[in-house]
Amino acid sequence: MEVTLVSRYFDTRNRGAGSYSKLIADGLNQKDIDLNLLSQENALISSYNPLSYLFFSSIDLKRLINKKQYQDSDVFHSLTPLESLYLPKSKSVCSILDFIPLSEANSFISKSFAKFFEKSIKSAIECKKIVVINPNLKDTLISDYGVDTSSVDVIPPPIEDKYFPKSKEDNKYDFHNDNDTLVIGTISNLMKRKRVDIIVKSFLKADIENSKLIIGGNGAEKENLIKLANGDERIEFLGFVCDEDMNDFYNSLDAFIFPSLVEGYGMPIIEAMACAKPVITLEDSYIPSNIKEKTFVCSVEDLPKVLENREFKCNIKGNIEFYKKHSIENISSRLMDIYESI
């Protein structure tokens, strides 16, 4: 069987669609198939910016798909809806990771992108099979787009097996002054949607003397968050954390907080769970229900009290077992079943 995966890129540069695409490709490379990767690197314009990506997905993919090297493919798999426009629908699969662009249309550019994204969704649902990463997305496709339930498979995103509980003695990061120190943290692209300011405000309000707040990642909101922290020495901004250090990061915490307003899945939640850490989410967050129910959920107003009282119990053992369902081998095998059905 010959399979062609189509994505903007196959690397972890933003831990989003690129990471999803890379791990899918890594898993399928271990299967007995001929695998092609078609990405923006093959395009006439390969630079990494929104305009070049728009050119790739809306115009240049039509040329690329028709190249001889892809013509014998038995299955095409678009790893987001944006790459599905020119695929031969009768032998194509499309992954839908979220509908977030439709909810962030608050400027001319974002509104224009939302229209293109909506067009892409309508193209994606014409594919022979649709893969979604959580049950809520399947429900939306059925209720809002009239998709037949038999056309949609719920398959979670793959996660690398590098996440596991680790003792503080072997950890790169040591934020504990003593055994009584409470270390909480988060990591993300520091944009408004991630709402990291809620953690900073709640931490300052709780005013726990022997505590630390660790914030990983960079982004447009970082300077505002630094100002909000107001020089409090208990709050530390780590900046970029490389893939090799992510397991140590999660294991350095007593609890992981994920306050994002909306997520297609919430990969950091599962990664923290794999490290046997309780995860706190917020009542008003739009996170897949099958994931949110495994976290400690509280309101924004109650978060300072939750931190102060250390009230964030979770089913640690059950959450580790849930993480194991995301293995690259498991996910690639489930995709192979779909390809073979086509």
mmCIF file of C-alpha atoms in Angstrom:
data_model
loop_
_atom_site.group_PDB
_atom_site.id
_atom_site.type_symbol
_atom_site.label_atom_id
_atom_site.label_comp_id
_atom_site.label_asym_id
_atom_site.label_seq_id
_atom_site.Cartn_x
_atom_site.Cartn_y
_atom_site.Cartn_z
ATOM 1 C CA MET A 1 0.000 0.000 0.000
ATOM 2 C CA GLU A 2 1.220 3.504 -0.858
ATOM 3 C CA VAL A 3 0.116 6.337 1.420
ATOM 4 C CA THR A 4 0.753 10.064 1.010
ATOM 5 C CA LEU A 5 0.547 12.283 4.074
ATOM 6 C CA VAL A 6 -0.115 15.966 3.380
ATOM 7 C CA SER A 7 0.664 18.659 5.942
ATOM 8 C CA ARG A 8 2.138 22.128 6.258
ATOM 9 C CA TYR A 9 5.218 20.636 7.908
ATOM 10 C CA PHE A 10 6.374 17.529 9.738
ATOM 11 C CA ASP A 11 8.211 18.859 12.772
ATOM 12 C CA THR A 12 7.556 20.097 16.305
ATOM 13 C CA ARG A 13 8.204 23.788 15.744
ATOM 14 C CA ASN A 14 4.881 24.833 17.317
ATOM 15 C CA ARG A 15 3.800 21.630 19.118
ATOM 16 C CA GLY A 16 0.535 21.812 17.192
ATOM 17 C CA ALA A 17 -0.333 20.414 13.777
ATOM 18 C CA GLY A 18 3.357 20.018 12.939
ATOM 19 C CA SER A 19 3.975 17.823 15.962
ATOM 20 C CA TYR A 20 0.831 15.795 15.216
ATOM 21 C CA SER A 21 1.981 15.311 11.623
ATOM 22 C CA LYS A 22 5.507 14.296 12.604
ATOM 23 C CA LEU A 23 4.377 11.675 15.104
ATOM 24 C CA ILE A 24 1.841 10.236 12.645
ATOM 25 C CA ALA A 25 4.617 9.957 10.067
ATOM 26 C CA ASP A 26 7.007 8.405 12.611
ATOM 27 C CA GLY A 27 4.465 5.707 13.452
ATOM 28 C CA LEU A 28 3.552 4.916 9.868
ATOM 29 C CA ASN A 29 7.223 4.662 8.927
ATOM 30 C CA GLN A 30 7.309 1.528 11.078
ATOM 31 C CA LYS A 31 4.504 -0.085 9.067
ATOM 32 C CA ASP A 32 4.815 -2.156 5.906
ATOM 33 C CA ILE A 33 3.759 0.589 3.494
ATOM 34 C CA ASP A 34 5.324 3.002 1.027
ATOM 35 C CA LEU A 35 5.003 6.400 2.708
ATOM 36 C CA ASN A 36 5.246 9.789 0.980
ATOM 37 C CA LEU A 37 5.389 13.103 2.832
ATOM 38 C CA LEU A 38 4.068 16.158 1.008
ATOM 39 C CA SER A 39 4.569 19.474 2.797
ATOM 40 C CA GLN A 40 5.193 23.153 2.241
ATOM 41 C CA GLU A 41 8.870 22.314 1.825
ATOM 42 C CA ASN A 42 7.886 20.950 -1.605
ATOM 43 C CA ALA A 43 6.084 24.164 -2.567
ATOM 44 C CA LEU A 44 7.197 26.981 -4.828
ATOM 45 C CA ILE A 45 7.254 29.223 -1.747
ATOM 46 C CA SER A 46 8.518 27.370 1.310
ATOM 47 C CA SER A 47 9.073 30.237 3.751
ATOM 48 C CA TYR A 48 7.379 29.935 7.134
ATOM 49 C CA ASN A 49 4.676 32.623 7.293
ATOM 50 C CA PRO A 50 0.853 32.777 6.960
ATOM 51 C CA LEU A 51 0.832 34.112 3.393
ATOM 52 C CA SER A 52 3.131 31.407 2.033
ATOM 53 C CA TYR A 53 1.046 28.761 3.817
ATOM 54 C CA LEU A 54 -2.119 30.190 2.256
ATOM 55 C CA PHE A 55 -0.465 29.988 -1.170
ATOM 56 C CA PHE A 56 0.616 26.395 -0.497
ATOM 57 C CA SER A 57 -2.773 25.117 0.688
ATOM 58 C CA SER A 58 -5.070 27.106 -1.603
ATOM 59 C CA ILE A 59 -3.084 27.144 -4.879
ATOM 60 C CA ASP A 60 0.170 25.211 -5.063
ATOM 61 C CA LEU A 61 -1.149 21.932 -3.638
ATOM 62 C CA LYS A 62 -3.182 21.449 -6.804
ATOM 63 C CA ARG A 63 0.064 21.325 -8.793
ATOM 64 C CA LEU A 64 1.887 19.160 -6.266
ATOM 65 C CA ILE A 65 -0.851 16.542 -5.897
ATOM 66 C CA ASN A 66 -0.770 15.955 -9.648
ATOM 67 C CA LYS A 67 2.952 15.239 -9.738
ATOM 68 C CA LYS A 68 3.831 11.753 -10.962
ATOM 69 C CA GLN A 69 5.411 10.656 -7.661
ATOM 70 C CA TYR A 70 2.021 10.868 -5.903
ATOM 71 C CA GLN A 71 -0.237 9.515 -8.644
ATOM 72 C CA ASP A 72 0.083 5.871 -7.566
ATOM 73 C CA SER A 73 -0.941 6.574 -3.966
ATOM 74 C CA ASP A 74 -3.665 4.271 -2.693
ATOM 75 C CA VAL A 75 -4.566 6.658 0.106
ATOM 76 C CA PHE A 76 -4.064 10.363 0.726
ATOM 77 C CA HIS A 77 -4.269 11.660 4.282
ATOM 78 C CA SER A 78 -4.597 15.393 4.848
ATOM 79 C CA LEU A 79 -3.475 16.057 8.423
ATOM 80 C CA THR A 80 -5.541 19.221 8.730
ATOM 81 C CA PRO A 81 -8.580 20.376 6.677
ATOM 82 C CA LEU A 82 -6.505 23.126 5.041
ATOM 83 C CA GLU A 83 -4.617 20.595 2.921
ATOM 84 C CA SER A 84 -7.719 18.726 1.753
ATOM 85 C CA LEU A 85 -8.971 20.989 -1.044
ATOM 86 C CA TYR A 86 -7.394 19.190 -4.002
ATOM 87 C CA LEU A 87 -7.239 15.617 -2.741
ATOM 88 C CA PRO A 88 -9.095 12.879 -4.651
ATOM 89 C CA LYS A 89 -11.911 12.492 -2.137
ATOM 90 C CA SER A 90 -12.748 8.859 -2.935
ATOM 91 C CA LYS A 91 -9.416 7.675 -1.583
ATOM 92 C CA SER A 92 -8.671 10.355 0.989
ATOM 93 C CA VAL A 93 -8.713 10.723 4.758
ATOM 94 C CA CYS A 94 -8.726 14.071 6.546
ATOM 95 C CA SER A 95 -7.862 14.817 10.165
ATOM 96 C CA ILE A 96 -9.722 17.610 11.949
ATOM 97 C CA LEU A 97 -7.926 18.764 15.092
ATOM 98 C CA ASP A 98 -10.163 21.655 16.182
ATOM 99 C CA PHE A 99 -12.484 24.463 15.076
ATOM 100 C CA ILE A 100 -10.538 27.188 16.864
ATOM 101 C CA PRO A 101 -10.031 29.483 13.804
ATOM 102 C CA LEU A 102 -13.815 29.867 13.574
ATOM 103 C CA SER A 103 -13.977 31.227 17.133
ATOM 104 C CA GLU A 104 -11.044 33.644 16.790
ATOM 105 C CA ALA A 105 -12.334 35.725 13.878
ATOM 106 C CA ASN A 106 -11.903 39.160 15.481
ATOM 107 C CA SER A 107 -9.784 41.007 12.896
ATOM 108 C CA PHE A 108 -9.690 41.348 9.118
ATOM 109 C CA ILE A 109 -6.926 38.755 8.793
ATOM 110 C CA SER A 110 -8.483 36.284 11.218
ATOM 111 C CA LYS A 111 -11.917 36.724 9.627
ATOM 112 C CA SER A 112 -10.444 36.032 6.194
ATOM 113 C CA PHE A 113 -8.663 32.959 7.515
ATOM 114 C CA ALA A 114 -11.872 31.776 9.198
ATOM 115 C CA LYS A 115 -13.669 31.893 5.845
ATOM 116 C CA PHE A 116 -10.921 29.838 4.230
ATOM 117 C CA PHE A 117 -10.988 27.418 7.159
ATOM 118 C CA GLU A 118 -14.758 26.989 6.820
ATOM 119 C CA LYS A 119 -14.287 26.281 3.101
ATOM 120 C CA SER A 120 -11.632 23.717 4.029
ATOM 121 C CA ILE A 121 -13.942 21.989 6.516
ATOM 122 C CA LYS A 122 -16.586 21.628 3.803
ATOM 123 C CA SER A 123 -13.935 20.084 1.564
ATOM 124 C CA ALA A 124 -12.674 17.797 4.327
ATOM 125 C CA ILE A 125 -16.073 16.269 5.042
ATOM 126 C CA GLU A 126 -16.256 15.080 1.432
ATOM 127 C CA CYS A 127 -13.329 12.732 2.080
ATOM 128 C CA LYS A 128 -13.963 9.000 2.344
ATOM 129 C CA LYS A 129 -13.025 9.042 6.017
ATOM 130 C CA ILE A 130 -12.656 11.764 8.637
ATOM 131 C CA VAL A 131 -10.431 11.428 11.697
ATOM 132 C CA VAL A 132 -11.155 13.642 14.704
ATOM 133 C CA ILE A 133 -9.131 13.716 17.900
ATOM 134 C CA ASN A 134 -11.997 13.955 20.400
ATOM 135 C CA PRO A 135 -15.697 13.000 20.614
ATOM 136 C CA ASN A 136 -16.866 16.624 20.799
ATOM 137 C CA LEU A 137 -15.528 17.290 17.303
ATOM 138 C CA LYS A 138 -17.446 14.287 15.988
ATOM 139 C CA ASP A 139 -20.650 15.578 17.586
ATOM 140 C CA THR A 140 -20.135 18.977 15.931
ATOM 141 C CA LEU A 141 -19.564 17.442 12.489
ATOM 142 C CA ILE A 142 -22.771 15.420 12.820
ATOM 143 C CA SER A 143 -24.953 18.213 14.245
ATOM 144 C CA ASP A 144 -23.618 21.255 12.358
ATOM 145 C CA TYR A 145 -22.368 19.768 9.082
ATOM 146 C CA GLY A 146 -24.666 16.775 8.609
ATOM 147 C CA VAL A 147 -21.812 14.260 8.427
ATOM 148 C CA ASP A 148 -22.795 10.597 8.696
ATOM 149 C CA THR A 149 -21.526 9.069 11.926
ATOM 150 C CA SER A 150 -20.026 6.087 10.076
ATOM 151 C CA SER A 151 -17.661 8.417 8.191
ATOM 152 C CA VAL A 152 -16.000 9.740 11.350
ATOM 153 C CA ASP A 153 -13.466 7.935 13.535
ATOM 154 C CA VAL A 154 -12.313 9.297 16.881
ATOM 155 C CA ILE A 155 -8.579 8.665 17.253
ATOM 156 C CA PRO A 156 -6.584 10.665 19.822
ATOM 157 C CA PRO A 157 -3.328 12.316 18.783
ATOM 158 C CA PRO A 158 -0.126 10.322 19.292
ATOM 159 C CA ILE A 159 2.167 11.286 22.153
ATOM 160 C CA GLU A 160 5.801 10.259 22.484
ATOM 161 C CA ASP A 161 6.677 7.685 25.134
ATOM 162 C CA LYS A 162 9.257 9.972 26.758
ATOM 163 C CA TYR A 163 6.923 11.106 29.550
ATOM 164 C CA PHE A 164 7.104 9.255 32.875
ATOM 165 C CA PRO A 165 7.347 9.933 36.629
ATOM 166 C CA LYS A 166 10.844 10.886 37.710
ATOM 167 C CA SER A 167 12.398 11.611 41.100
ATOM 168 C CA LYS A 168 13.377 15.188 41.928
ATOM 169 C CA GLU A 169 16.953 14.056 42.586
ATOM 170 C CA ASP A 170 17.408 13.127 38.905
ATOM 171 C CA ASN A 171 15.695 16.220 37.554
ATOM 172 C CA LYS A 172 17.344 19.039 35.625
ATOM 173 C CA TYR A 173 15.032 21.537 37.337
ATOM 174 C CA ASP A 174 14.992 21.988 41.117
ATOM 175 C CA PHE A 175 12.436 24.565 42.247
ATOM 176 C CA HIS A 176 11.819 23.151 45.718
ATOM 177 C CA ASN A 177 13.503 24.962 48.596
ATOM 178 C CA ASP A 178 12.398 22.139 50.899
ATOM 179 C CA ASN A 179 9.831 19.338 50.981
ATOM 180 C CA ASP A 180 7.051 21.763 51.960
ATOM 181 C CA THR A 181 7.495 24.067 48.955
ATOM 182 C CA LEU A 182 4.472 24.156 46.653
ATOM 183 C CA VAL A 183 5.586 24.361 43.016
ATOM 184 C CA ILE A 184 2.874 24.914 40.422
ATOM 185 C CA GLY A 185 3.396 25.621 36.756
ATOM 186 C CA THR A 186 2.177 25.823 33.215
ATOM 187 C CA ILE A 187 3.683 25.828 29.731
ATOM 188 C CA SER A 188 2.234 27.084 26.465
ATOM 189 C CA ASN A 189 2.458 29.621 23.694
ATOM 190 C CA LEU A 190 1.879 32.731 25.812
ATOM 191 C CA MET A 191 -1.035 34.179 23.854
ATOM 192 C CA LYS A 192 -4.306 35.643 25.171
ATOM 193 C CA ARG A 193 -6.311 32.451 24.562
ATOM 194 C CA LYS A 194 -4.057 30.553 26.968
ATOM 195 C CA ARG A 195 -5.086 32.913 29.835
ATOM 196 C CA VAL A 196 -1.893 32.488 31.825
ATOM 197 C CA ASP A 197 -2.692 35.824 33.471
ATOM 198 C CA ILE A 198 -5.373 34.005 35.489
ATOM 199 C CA ILE A 199 -2.693 31.812 37.070
ATOM 200 C CA VAL A 200 -0.475 34.788 37.886
ATOM 201 C CA LYS A 201 -3.347 36.736 39.480
ATOM 202 C CA SER A 202 -4.554 33.692 41.429
ATOM 203 C CA PHE A 203 -1.050 32.873 42.643
ATOM 204 C CA LEU A 204 -0.497 36.439 43.858
ATOM 205 C CA LYS A 205 -3.907 36.481 45.553
ATOM 206 C CA ALA A 206 -3.296 33.154 47.290
ATOM 207 C CA ASP A 207 0.024 34.594 48.544
ATOM 208 C CA ILE A 208 1.421 31.260 49.707
ATOM 209 C CA GLU A 209 4.694 32.044 51.455
ATOM 210 C CA ASN A 210 6.578 28.841 50.617
ATOM 211 C CA SER A 211 5.580 28.500 46.958
ATOM 212 C CA LYS A 212 6.715 29.018 43.380
ATOM 213 C CA LEU A 213 5.002 29.568 40.051
ATOM 214 C CA ILE A 214 6.938 28.341 37.009
ATOM 215 C CA ILE A 215 5.852 29.555 33.557
ATOM 216 C CA GLY A 216 7.332 27.928 30.467
ATOM 217 C CA GLY A 217 7.087 29.176 26.911
ATOM 218 C CA ASN A 218 7.244 32.431 24.977
ATOM 219 C CA GLY A 219 4.661 34.482 23.126
ATOM 220 C CA ALA A 220 3.010 37.835 22.567
ATOM 221 C CA GLU A 221 1.714 38.069 26.147
ATOM 222 C CA LYS A 222 5.010 37.342 27.905
ATOM 223 C CA GLU A 223 5.934 40.974 28.628
ATOM 224 C CA ASN A 224 2.447 41.690 29.968
ATOM 225 C CA LEU A 225 2.708 38.660 32.241
ATOM 226 C CA ILE A 226 6.110 39.787 33.518
ATOM 227 C CA LYS A 227 4.606 43.185 34.363
ATOM 228 C CA LEU A 228 1.686 41.476 36.083
ATOM 229 C CA ALA A 229 4.104 39.431 38.208
ATOM 230 C CA ASN A 230 5.473 42.775 39.439
ATOM 231 C CA GLY A 231 8.887 41.433 40.322
ATOM 232 C CA ASP A 232 7.621 38.717 42.671
ATOM 233 C CA GLU A 233 10.647 36.473 43.126
ATOM 234 C CA ARG A 234 8.430 33.405 43.540
ATOM 235 C CA ILE A 235 7.350 33.661 39.884
ATOM 236 C CA GLU A 236 9.871 32.391 37.342
ATOM 237 C CA PHE A 237 9.625 32.649 33.542
ATOM 238 C CA LEU A 238 11.608 29.836 31.924
ATOM 239 C CA GLY A 239 11.122 30.860 28.306
ATOM 240 C CA PHE A 240 11.444 28.155 25.666
ATOM 241 C CA VAL A 241 11.719 24.594 27.001
ATOM 242 C CA CYS A 242 13.185 22.152 24.457
ATOM 243 C CA ASP A 243 11.574 18.771 23.793
ATOM 244 C CA GLU A 244 14.363 16.939 25.622
ATOM 245 C CA ASP A 245 13.607 18.861 28.841
ATOM 246 C CA MET A 246 9.811 18.612 28.821
ATOM 247 C CA ASN A 247 9.680 15.484 30.996
ATOM 248 C CA ASP A 248 11.913 17.158 33.588
ATOM 249 C CA PHE A 249 9.731 20.271 33.481
ATOM 250 C CA TYR A 250 6.523 18.395 34.320
ATOM 251 C CA ASN A 251 8.263 16.318 36.985
ATOM 252 C CA SER A 252 9.561 19.447 38.717
ATOM 253 C CA LEU A 253 5.991 20.512 39.556
ATOM 254 C CA ASP A 254 3.563 19.545 42.308
ATOM 255 C CA ALA A 255 0.618 20.466 40.089
ATOM 256 C CA PHE A 256 0.151 21.546 36.475
ATOM 257 C CA ILE A 257 -2.408 24.243 35.634
ATOM 258 C CA PHE A 258 -3.960 24.550 32.190
ATOM 259 C CA PRO A 259 -6.249 27.629 32.071
ATOM 260 C CA SER A 260 -6.653 27.848 28.270
ATOM 261 C CA LEU A 261 -10.047 29.090 27.095
ATOM 262 C CA VAL A 262 -10.373 26.589 24.243
ATOM 263 C CA GLU A 263 -8.327 23.633 22.991
ATOM 264 C CA GLY A 264 -8.811 20.961 20.370
ATOM 265 C CA TYR A 265 -7.228 18.456 22.755
ATOM 266 C CA GLY A 266 -4.837 19.895 25.336
ATOM 267 C CA MET A 267 -1.685 17.817 24.834
ATOM 268 C CA PRO A 268 0.166 19.313 27.832
ATOM 269 C CA ILE A 269 -2.600 17.950 30.060
ATOM 270 C CA ILE A 270 -1.877 14.385 28.949
ATOM 271 C CA GLU A 271 1.881 14.887 29.165
ATOM 272 C CA ALA A 272 1.581 16.118 32.752
ATOM 273 C CA MET A 273 -0.705 13.188 33.595
ATOM 274 C CA ALA A 274 1.945 10.794 32.256
ATOM 275 C CA CYS A 275 4.344 12.273 34.825
ATOM 276 C CA ALA A 276 1.870 11.472 37.631
ATOM 277 C CA LYS A 277 0.981 15.119 38.180
ATOM 278 C CA PRO A 278 -2.482 16.415 39.122
ATOM 279 C CA VAL A 279 -3.835 18.815 36.508
ATOM 280 C CA ILE A 280 -6.071 21.803 37.250
ATOM 281 C CA THR A 281 -8.431 23.185 34.586
ATOM 282 C CA LEU A 282 -11.131 25.846 34.764
ATOM 283 C CA GLU A 283 -14.897 25.449 34.613
ATOM 284 C CA ASP A 284 -15.304 27.843 31.682
ATOM 285 C CA SER A 285 -12.577 26.205 29.554
ATOM 286 C CA TYR A 286 -13.688 24.509 26.343
ATOM 287 C CA ILE A 287 -11.583 21.359 26.563
ATOM 288 C CA PRO A 288 -12.747 17.924 25.319
ATOM 289 C CA SER A 289 -15.054 16.490 27.974
ATOM 290 C CA ASN A 290 -13.315 13.078 28.071
ATOM 291 C CA ILE A 291 -10.101 14.889 29.079
ATOM 292 C CA LYS A 292 -11.505 17.596 31.325
ATOM 293 C CA GLU A 293 -13.285 15.020 33.492
ATOM 294 C CA LYS A 294 -9.884 13.558 34.385
ATOM 295 C CA THR A 295 -8.618 16.881 35.781
ATOM 296 C CA PHE A 296 -9.409 18.854 38.916
ATOM 297 C CA VAL A 297 -11.906 21.470 37.734
ATOM 298 C CA CYS A 298 -12.544 24.728 39.560
ATOM 299 C CA SER A 299 -13.833 28.208 38.837
ATOM 300 C CA VAL A 300 -11.571 31.166 38.188
ATOM 301 C CA GLU A 301 -12.802 32.702 41.449
ATOM 302 C CA ASP A 302 -11.947 29.591 43.476
ATOM 303 C CA LEU A 303 -8.478 29.030 42.037
ATOM 304 C CA PRO A 304 -6.607 31.065 44.714
ATOM 305 C CA LYS A 305 -8.295 29.050 47.482
ATOM 306 C CA VAL A 306 -7.593 25.769 45.674
ATOM 307 C CA LEU A 307 -3.903 26.660 45.483
ATOM 308 C CA GLU A 308 -3.767 27.787 49.093
ATOM 309 C CA ASN A 309 -5.428 24.600 50.376
ATOM 310 C CA ARG A 310 -3.640 22.334 47.873
ATOM 311 C CA GLU A 311 -7.002 20.848 46.894
ATOM 312 C CA PHE A 312 -6.362 19.233 43.519
ATOM 313 C CA LYS A 313 -6.708 15.480 43.799
ATOM 314 C CA CYS A 314 -6.899 13.450 40.585
ATOM 315 C CA ASN A 315 -6.930 9.756 39.660
ATOM 316 C CA ILE A 316 -3.182 9.611 39.030
ATOM 317 C CA LYS A 317 -3.013 5.895 38.165
ATOM 318 C CA GLY A 318 -6.029 6.099 35.875
ATOM 319 C CA ASN A 319 -4.587 9.125 34.103
ATOM 320 C CA ILE A 320 -1.290 7.328 33.443
ATOM 321 C CA GLU A 321 -3.241 4.476 31.839
ATOM 322 C CA PHE A 322 -5.130 7.033 29.733
ATOM 323 C CA TYR A 323 -1.813 8.451 28.520
ATOM 324 C CA LYS A 324 -0.706 4.984 27.375
ATOM 325 C CA LYS A 325 -3.619 4.872 24.911
ATOM 326 C CA HIS A 326 -1.866 7.666 22.984
ATOM 327 C CA SER A 327 1.186 5.590 22.051
ATOM 328 C CA ILE A 328 2.515 6.109 18.537
ATOM 329 C CA GLU A 329 2.186 2.368 17.833
ATOM 330 C CA ASN A 330 -1.460 2.285 18.913
ATOM 331 C CA ILE A 331 -2.445 5.350 16.894
ATOM 332 C CA SER A 332 -0.601 4.274 13.728
ATOM 333 C CA SER A 333 -2.243 0.831 13.884
ATOM 334 C CA ARG A 334 -5.680 2.403 14.127
ATOM 335 C CA LEU A 335 -4.900 4.604 11.124
ATOM 336 C CA MET A 336 -3.741 1.569 9.161
ATOM 337 C CA ASP A 337 -7.153 -0.030 9.750
ATOM 338 C CA ILE A 338 -8.779 3.048 8.188
ATOM 339 C CA TYR A 339 -6.421 3.071 5.198
ATOM 340 C CA GLU A 340 -7.063 -0.608 4.548
ATOM 341 C CA SER A 341 -10.823 -0.039 4.637
ATOM 342 C CA ILE A 342 -10.443 2.446 1.768
#
